[in-house]
Short mmCIF file of C-alpha atoms in Angstrom, two decimals:
data_model
loop_
_atom_site.label_atom_id
_atom_site.label_comp_id
_atom_site.label_asym_id
_atom_site.label_seq_id
_atom_site.Cartn_x
_atom_site.Cartn_y
_atom_site.Cartn_z
CA UNK T 16 85.52 98.35 121.09
CA UNK T 17 85.30 102.27 122.31
CA UNK T 18 82.36 103.76 121.53
CA UNK T 19 82.17 107.35 119.49
CA UNK T 20 79.28 109.22 121.20
CA UNK T 21 78.75 110.38 117.74
CA UNK T 22 79.16 107.09 115.98
CA UNK T 23 76.33 105.66 118.93
CA UNK T 24 73.94 109.19 118.32
CA UNK T 25 74.13 108.88 114.42
CA UNK T 26 72.58 105.71 114.98
CA UNK T 27 70.00 106.40 117.20
CA UNK T 28 69.22 109.19 115.33
CA UNK T 29 68.48 107.01 112.35
CA UNK T 30 67.18 103.92 113.39
CA UNK T 31 64.46 106.90 114.75
CA UNK T 32 63.83 108.02 111.90
CA UNK T 33 63.88 104.89 110.37
CA UNK T 34 61.11 104.07 113.31
CA UNK T 35 58.89 106.97 112.55
CA UNK T 36 59.38 108.70 115.45
CA UNK T 37 60.32 112.45 116.42
CA UNK T 38 62.60 112.76 119.49
CA UNK T 39 60.26 113.83 121.38
CA UNK T 40 58.66 111.44 121.29
CA UNK T 41 60.94 108.75 121.35
CA UNK T 42 61.63 110.51 125.39
CA UNK T 43 58.64 110.18 126.40
CA UNK T 44 58.67 106.25 125.27
CA UNK T 45 62.27 106.12 127.39
CA UNK T 46 61.01 109.16 130.30
CA UNK T 47 63.67 111.96 128.76
CA UNK T 48 63.22 115.42 127.43
CA UNK T 49 63.42 115.99 124.24
CA UNK T 50 66.35 118.11 124.88
CA UNK T 51 68.11 114.28 126.06
CA UNK T 52 68.27 112.50 122.95
CA UNK T 53 68.69 115.53 120.72
CA UNK T 54 71.90 115.38 122.55
CA UNK T 55 72.48 111.58 121.60
CA UNK T 56 72.28 112.98 118.00
CA UNK T 57 74.65 115.36 118.09
CA UNK T 58 77.37 112.99 120.31
CA UNK T 59 77.46 115.12 122.26
CA UNK T 60 76.46 112.54 125.28
CA UNK T 61 75.81 109.19 125.55
CA UNK T 62 72.57 107.85 127.06
CA UNK T 63 72.95 105.96 131.08
CA UNK T 64 73.03 103.02 130.64
CA UNK T 65 69.85 101.71 132.32
CA UNK T 66 68.38 102.99 129.15
CA UNK T 67 70.53 100.55 126.56
CA UNK T 68 67.94 98.52 126.72
CA UNK T 69 65.30 100.27 126.10
CA UNK T 70 66.07 102.06 123.55
CA UNK T 71 67.54 99.61 121.84
CA UNK T 72 64.17 98.03 121.89
CA UNK T 73 62.15 100.76 121.70
CA UNK T 74 63.91 100.86 118.14
CA UNK T 75 63.56 97.38 117.44
CA UNK T 76 67.97 96.62 117.99
CA UNK T 77 70.62 95.66 120.22
CA UNK T 78 72.40 98.06 121.69
CA UNK T 79 75.65 96.65 119.80
CA UNK T 80 74.77 98.11 117.43
CA UNK T 81 73.69 101.49 119.17
CA UNK T 82 76.67 102.16 120.87
CA UNK T 83 78.81 100.40 117.11
CA UNK T 84 76.89 102.87 115.08
CA UNK T 85 75.67 100.26 113.31
CA UNK T 86 79.40 98.69 112.60
CA UNK T 87 79.39 95.13 113.07
CA UNK T 88 81.52 93.21 116.09
CA UNK T 89 83.58 90.70 114.86
CA UNK T 90 82.77 87.48 117.08
CA UNK T 91 86.80 86.06 117.18
CA UNK T 92 86.94 82.30 117.88
CA UNK T 93 89.29 81.91 119.45
CA UNK T 94 93.12 83.75 121.34
CA UNK T 95 96.17 82.19 119.19
CA UNK T 96 99.76 83.85 120.28
CA UNK T 97 103.38 84.87 118.15
CA UNK T 98 104.93 83.10 121.30
CA UNK T 99 102.05 80.49 120.51
CA UNK T 100 102.94 79.86 116.94
CA UNK T 101 106.23 80.11 117.39
CA UNK T 102 106.26 76.84 119.67
CA UNK T 103 103.96 75.14 117.53
CA UNK T 104 106.58 75.86 114.58
CA UNK T 105 108.98 74.97 116.64
CA UNK T 106 107.46 71.74 118.31
CA UNK T 107 107.28 70.28 114.87
CA UNK T 108 111.52 71.00 114.83
CA UNK T 109 111.78 69.16 117.69
CA UNK T 110 109.89 66.59 116.65
CA UNK T 111 112.63 65.29 114.04
CA UNK T 112 115.31 65.95 116.63
CA UNK T 113 113.41 63.62 119.06
CA UNK T 114 111.84 60.84 116.45
CA UNK T 115 114.38 61.25 113.99
CA UNK T 116 114.27 62.86 110.75
CA UNK T 117 113.69 59.80 109.33
CA UNK T 118 111.20 58.14 110.71
CA UNK T 119 108.11 57.95 108.82
CA UNK T 120 105.77 60.41 110.90
CA UNK T 121 108.15 63.22 111.36
CA UNK T 122 109.06 62.83 107.13
CA UNK T 123 104.84 62.88 106.26
CA UNK T 124 104.35 65.64 108.36
CA UNK T 125 107.19 67.56 106.66
CA UNK T 126 106.40 66.09 103.48
CA UNK T 127 103.02 67.13 103.18
CA UNK T 128 103.58 71.17 105.16
CA UNK T 129 106.25 71.44 102.00
CA UNK T 130 103.63 70.01 99.81
CA UNK T 131 101.18 71.62 100.78
CA UNK T 132 102.25 74.90 100.90
CA UNK T 133 104.90 74.47 98.38
CA UNK T 134 108.10 74.89 99.79
CA UNK T 135 110.80 73.83 102.33
CA UNK T 136 109.74 73.42 106.02
CA UNK T 137 112.96 72.14 107.45
CA UNK T 138 115.16 75.59 106.16
CA UNK T 139 113.22 77.34 109.43
CA UNK T 140 114.62 75.37 111.40
CA UNK T 141 118.20 76.34 111.09
CA UNK T 142 117.69 79.80 110.04
CA UNK T 143 115.38 82.20 112.18
CA UNK T 144 114.48 84.06 109.89
CA UNK T 145 112.72 81.40 107.99
CA UNK T 146 111.25 80.10 110.45
CA UNK T 147 109.39 84.29 111.45
CA UNK T 148 107.89 83.72 108.54
CA UNK T 149 106.21 80.64 109.56
CA UNK T 150 105.40 81.85 112.30
CA UNK T 151 103.81 85.39 110.26
CA UNK T 152 102.45 82.60 107.95
CA UNK T 153 101.08 80.41 110.64
CA UNK T 154 99.21 83.12 112.22
CA UNK T 155 97.27 84.60 108.66
CA UNK T 156 96.10 81.18 109.56
CA UNK T 157 94.58 81.80 112.17
CA UNK T 158 93.57 85.23 111.23
CA UNK T 159 91.88 84.20 108.44
CA UNK T 160 89.98 81.25 110.02
CA UNK T 161 88.30 83.60 112.59
CA UNK T 162 91.25 83.78 115.78
CA UNK T 163 92.40 87.23 117.79
CA UNK T 164 95.74 87.79 117.78
CA UNK T 165 96.50 90.84 120.42
CA UNK T 166 97.91 93.66 117.78
CA UNK T 167 100.15 95.01 120.25
CA UNK T 168 101.60 91.11 120.30
CA UNK T 169 102.57 90.61 116.87
CA UNK T 170 103.94 94.22 117.18
CA UNK T 171 106.62 93.73 120.12
CA UNK T 172 107.42 90.24 118.73
CA UNK T 173 108.01 90.44 115.35
CA UNK T 174 112.11 90.59 114.10
CA UNK T 175 111.54 92.22 110.92
CA UNK T 176 109.59 94.27 109.71
CA UNK T 177 108.04 93.13 106.85
CA UNK T 178 106.85 90.69 108.97
CA UNK T 179 104.81 92.59 111.31
CA UNK T 180 103.81 94.23 108.33
CA UNK T 181 102.54 91.55 106.78
CA UNK T 182 100.45 90.44 109.90
CA UNK T 183 99.26 93.27 110.86
CA UNK T 184 96.93 94.13 107.73
CA UNK T 185 95.94 90.85 108.07
CA UNK T 186 94.66 91.63 111.53
CA UNK T 187 93.83 94.94 109.54
CA UNK T 188 91.39 92.87 107.23
CA UNK T 189 89.71 91.15 109.86
CA UNK T 190 89.27 94.41 112.53
CA UNK T 191 91.27 93.76 113.88
CA UNK T 192 93.40 97.56 114.92
#
């Protein structure tokens, strides 16, 4: 997360006004001048790191809220990579090779995916473009479930501009840029 002095300043100003404080009163409570508070609010400088907990306390907010300008910070449940998704889809294909394509365990897994997604996942095991489509879908499903993916990994790992773009769009939708 990159801290924007301007956003932070606007947040400090808004929270100070909500608390009914002047710049002088806020400065007095923190042991700084009203000029320092004014510089924060104009986005010229940021408060010293050591002041942030006290500033947040006086304004009855959190340090995160101050530094993000009040924007919500996304909490992800885990991290996934394109390589993990490729390996996962590949493992299903490998399962068919190891168990046999007629093995009931493999058949039920494949049939369940095909029915649930209205697709033919076995086509992915013989066609690179279809395989990449399933990798993109696996990433999207993880994003929807709250996982984080490094956007640089996405940009560097897909051959298809179309799938790269779709996954990047979903990542942006979930706060990953």
